[in-house]
Amino acid sequence: MLHHCIVQLPYEACGLLSGKDWRATTLWTMDNVEKSPISFAMDTKQIEAVFGEMKKKGEELIGIYHSHPTAPPYPSHLDIAYAAYPDAAYIIVSLSGKSPEIGCFRIQNRQVTVWPWQTVIT
Ligand SMILES: [Zn+2]
């Protein structure tokens, strides 16, 4: 995940994590169709294809990650406004400091709560 975020610089990188019993075991790197350093959007066809593959593996969506090349690891106003998966973990990798920082949140009804990422990424 960190590698994907770094190679996509200066743009935001994004992807999905799936697994079972709240343990993420599969990483799906996604294209940021906006190719932007301050926002991301995933292609709906690519999302559908990945959800199909997850189902085949018997896994479910656990988390959505994206990077913040220049901002702290906290959801932006856009991230909160477009958060569409209330049950998923929103993982943000900040690359603005000397070493990457990871934040993990739940975004429900535009309310952000911190979720320890160690419980999700193993
Ligand atoms: Zn963001």
PDB file of C-alpha atoms and ligand atoms in Angstrom:
ATOM      1  CA  MET A   1       0.000   0.000   0.000  1.00  0.00           C
ATOM      2  CA  LEU A   2       2.780   2.421   0.925  1.00  0.00           C
ATOM      3  CA  HIS A   3       4.656   1.493  -2.236  1.00  0.00           C
ATOM      4  CA  HIS A   4       1.588   2.207  -4.388  1.00  0.00           C
ATOM      5  CA  CYS A   5       1.118   5.586  -2.691  1.00  0.00           C
ATOM      6  CA  ILE A   6       4.745   6.533  -3.281  1.00  0.00           C
ATOM      7  CA  VAL A   7       4.912   5.510  -6.954  1.00  0.00           C
ATOM      8  CA  GLN A   8       1.765   7.509  -7.736  1.00  0.00           C
ATOM      9  CA  LEU A   9       3.302  10.780  -6.515  1.00  0.00           C
ATOM     10  CA  PRO A  10       2.673  13.658  -7.122  1.00  0.00           C
ATOM     11  CA  TYR A  11      -0.905  12.389  -7.478  1.00  0.00           C
ATOM     12  CA  GLU A  12      -3.086  10.870  -4.817  1.00  0.00           C
ATOM     13  CA  ALA A  13      -3.145   7.090  -4.966  1.00  0.00           C
ATOM     14  CA  CYS A  14      -6.192   5.028  -4.033  1.00  0.00           C
ATOM     15  CA  GLY A  15      -7.190   1.431  -3.574  1.00  0.00           C
ATOM     16  CA  LEU A  16      -9.285  -1.079  -1.702  1.00  0.00           C
ATOM     17  CA  LEU A  17      -8.585  -3.661   0.987  1.00  0.00           C
ATOM     18  CA  SER A  18     -10.605  -6.812   1.386  1.00  0.00           C
ATOM     19  CA  GLY A  19     -10.580  -9.845   3.623  1.00  0.00           C
ATOM     20  CA  LYS A  20     -12.579 -11.753   6.161  1.00  0.00           C
ATOM     21  CA  ASP A  21     -13.490 -11.096   9.793  1.00  0.00           C
ATOM     22  CA  TRP A  22     -12.111  -7.541   9.691  1.00  0.00           C
ATOM     23  CA  ARG A  23      -8.641  -8.644   8.701  1.00  0.00           C
ATOM     24  CA  ALA A  24      -7.519  -7.152   5.418  1.00  0.00           C
ATOM     25  CA  THR A  25      -5.620  -9.726   3.384  1.00  0.00           C
ATOM     26  CA  THR A  26      -5.945  -8.498  -0.202  1.00  0.00           C
ATOM     27  CA  LEU A  27      -4.861  -5.153  -1.607  1.00  0.00           C
ATOM     28  CA  TRP A  28      -6.446  -3.823  -4.786  1.00  0.00           C
ATOM     29  CA  THR A  29      -4.624  -0.899  -6.312  1.00  0.00           C
ATOM     30  CA  MET A  30      -7.030   1.396  -8.144  1.00  0.00           C
ATOM     31  CA  ASP A  31      -6.534   4.145 -10.706  1.00  0.00           C
ATOM     32  CA  ASN A  32      -7.109   7.683  -9.553  1.00  0.00           C
ATOM     33  CA  VAL A  33      -9.106   8.831 -12.570  1.00  0.00           C
ATOM     34  CA  GLU A  34      -8.774  12.450 -11.449  1.00  0.00           C
ATOM     35  CA  LYS A  35      -4.958  12.302 -11.549  1.00  0.00           C
ATOM     36  CA  SER A  36      -4.896  15.035  -8.946  1.00  0.00           C
ATOM     37  CA  PRO A  37      -2.555  15.813  -6.040  1.00  0.00           C
ATOM     38  CA  ILE A  38      -5.491  16.904  -3.843  1.00  0.00           C
ATOM     39  CA  SER A  39      -8.343  14.528  -4.650  1.00  0.00           C
ATOM     40  CA  PHE A  40      -9.139  11.086  -5.984  1.00  0.00           C
ATOM     41  CA  ALA A  41     -11.943   9.247  -7.714  1.00  0.00           C
ATOM     42  CA  MET A  42     -12.183   5.622  -8.681  1.00  0.00           C
ATOM     43  CA  ASP A  43     -13.553   4.325 -11.952  1.00  0.00           C
ATOM     44  CA  THR A  44     -16.964   2.688 -11.348  1.00  0.00           C
ATOM     45  CA  LYS A  45     -16.240  -0.104 -13.862  1.00  0.00           C
ATOM     46  CA  GLN A  46     -12.977  -0.886 -12.093  1.00  0.00           C
ATOM     47  CA  ILE A  47     -14.785  -0.898  -8.725  1.00  0.00           C
ATOM     48  CA  GLU A  48     -17.400  -3.326 -10.073  1.00  0.00           C
ATOM     49  CA  ALA A  49     -14.692  -5.618 -11.463  1.00  0.00           C
ATOM     50  CA  VAL A  50     -12.819  -5.640  -8.144  1.00  0.00           C
ATOM     51  CA  PHE A  51     -15.997  -6.304  -6.146  1.00  0.00           C
ATOM     52  CA  GLY A  52     -16.637  -9.271  -8.463  1.00  0.00           C
ATOM     53  CA  GLU A  53     -13.131 -10.640  -7.783  1.00  0.00           C
ATOM     54  CA  MET A  54     -13.580 -10.129  -4.034  1.00  0.00           C
ATOM     55  CA  LYS A  55     -16.784 -12.147  -4.124  1.00  0.00           C
ATOM     56  CA  LYS A  56     -15.014 -14.972  -5.968  1.00  0.00           C
ATOM     57  CA  LYS A  57     -12.407 -15.053  -3.212  1.00  0.00           C
ATOM     58  CA  GLY A  58     -15.136 -15.041  -0.562  1.00  0.00           C
ATOM     59  CA  GLU A  59     -13.889 -11.721   0.791  1.00  0.00           C
ATOM     60  CA  GLU A  60     -15.613  -8.464   1.570  1.00  0.00           C
ATOM     61  CA  LEU A  61     -14.627  -4.829   1.494  1.00  0.00           C
ATOM     62  CA  ILE A  62     -12.831  -3.790   4.651  1.00  0.00           C
ATOM     63  CA  GLY A  63     -11.092  -0.576   3.791  1.00  0.00           C
ATOM     64  CA  ILE A  64     -10.534   2.162   1.263  1.00  0.00           C
ATOM     65  CA  TYR A  65      -7.134   3.786   1.206  1.00  0.00           C
ATOM     66  CA  HIS A  66      -5.805   6.860  -0.483  1.00  0.00           C
ATOM     67  CA  SER A  67      -2.799   9.071  -0.100  1.00  0.00           C
ATOM     68  CA  HIS A  68      -2.364  12.707   0.809  1.00  0.00           C
ATOM     69  CA  PRO A  69       0.849  13.793  -0.929  1.00  0.00           C
ATOM     70  CA  THR A  70       1.025  17.122   0.914  1.00  0.00           C
ATOM     71  CA  ALA A  71      -1.660  17.001   3.618  1.00  0.00           C
ATOM     72  CA  PRO A  72      -1.854  15.315   7.029  1.00  0.00           C
ATOM     73  CA  PRO A  73      -3.428  11.849   7.404  1.00  0.00           C
ATOM     74  CA  TYR A  74      -6.885  13.153   8.168  1.00  0.00           C
ATOM     75  CA  PRO A  75      -9.982  13.125   5.896  1.00  0.00           C
ATOM     76  CA  SER A  76     -10.423  16.279   3.823  1.00  0.00           C
ATOM     77  CA  HIS A  77     -13.788  17.989   3.399  1.00  0.00           C
ATOM     78  CA  LEU A  78     -14.125  16.229   0.045  1.00  0.00           C
ATOM     79  CA  ASP A  79     -13.244  12.864   1.562  1.00  0.00           C
ATOM     80  CA  ILE A  80     -16.005  13.331   4.136  1.00  0.00           C
ATOM     81  CA  ALA A  81     -18.513  14.631   1.592  1.00  0.00           C
ATOM     82  CA  TYR A  82     -17.954  11.699  -0.805  1.00  0.00           C
ATOM     83  CA  ALA A  83     -17.568   8.917   1.753  1.00  0.00           C
ATOM     84  CA  ALA A  84     -19.976   6.292   0.455  1.00  0.00           C
ATOM     85  CA  TYR A  85     -19.096   3.242   2.547  1.00  0.00           C
ATOM     86  CA  PRO A  86     -20.132   3.762   6.189  1.00  0.00           C
ATOM     87  CA  ASP A  87     -18.956   0.275   7.186  1.00  0.00           C
ATOM     88  CA  ALA A  88     -15.498   0.550   5.654  1.00  0.00           C
ATOM     89  CA  ALA A  89     -12.279   1.813   7.180  1.00  0.00           C
ATOM     90  CA  TYR A  90     -10.947   4.941   5.481  1.00  0.00           C
ATOM     91  CA  ILE A  91      -7.187   4.706   5.495  1.00  0.00           C
ATOM     92  CA  ILE A  92      -5.187   7.778   4.625  1.00  0.00           C
ATOM     93  CA  VAL A  93      -1.474   7.648   3.961  1.00  0.00           C
ATOM     94  CA  SER A  94       0.168  11.022   4.388  1.00  0.00           C
ATOM     95  CA  LEU A  95       3.418  11.559   2.536  1.00  0.00           C
ATOM     96  CA  SER A  96       3.844  15.162   3.626  1.00  0.00           C
ATOM     97  CA  GLY A  97       6.365  14.418   6.354  1.00  0.00           C
ATOM     98  CA  LYS A  98       9.765  12.739   6.442  1.00  0.00           C
ATOM     99  CA  SER A  99       8.207   9.317   6.856  1.00  0.00           C
ATOM    100  CA  PRO A 100       4.716   8.166   5.825  1.00  0.00           C
ATOM    101  CA  GLU A 101       1.951   8.493   8.395  1.00  0.00           C
ATOM    102  CA  ILE A 102      -1.201   6.408   8.368  1.00  0.00           C
ATOM    103  CA  GLY A 103      -4.586   7.469   9.658  1.00  0.00           C
ATOM    104  CA  CYS A 104      -7.610   5.195   9.819  1.00  0.00           C
ATOM    105  CA  PHE A 105     -11.163   6.413  10.239  1.00  0.00           C
ATOM    106  CA  ARG A 106     -14.769   5.550   9.966  1.00  0.00           C
ATOM    107  CA  ILE A 107     -16.938   8.103   8.182  1.00  0.00           C
ATOM    108  CA  GLN A 108     -20.635   7.770   8.927  1.00  0.00           C
ATOM    109  CA  ASN A 109     -23.186  10.510   8.297  1.00  0.00           C
ATOM    110  CA  ARG A 110     -20.298  12.939   7.772  1.00  0.00           C
ATOM    111  CA  GLN A 111     -19.009  12.156  11.257  1.00  0.00           C
ATOM    112  CA  VAL A 112     -15.385  11.070  11.429  1.00  0.00           C
ATOM    113  CA  THR A 113     -14.220   8.708  14.132  1.00  0.00           C
ATOM    114  CA  VAL A 114     -10.690   7.440  14.592  1.00  0.00           C
ATOM    115  CA  TRP A 115     -10.237   3.715  14.107  1.00  0.00           C
ATOM    116  CA  PRO A 116      -6.914   2.157  15.092  1.00  0.00           C
ATOM    117  CA  TRP A 117      -5.500   0.899  11.797  1.00  0.00           C
ATOM    118  CA  GLN A 118      -3.545  -1.900  13.464  1.00  0.00           C
ATOM    119  CA  THR A 119      -6.872  -3.666  13.894  1.00  0.00           C
ATOM    120  CA  VAL A 120      -7.486  -3.587  10.161  1.00  0.00           C
ATOM    121  CA  ILE A 121      -4.111  -3.953   8.471  1.00  0.00           C
ATOM    122  CA  THR A 122      -2.062  -6.912   9.568  1.00  0.00           C
TER     123      THR A 122
HETATM  124 ZN    ZN B   1      -8.199  12.697   0.969  1.00  0.00          ZN
END
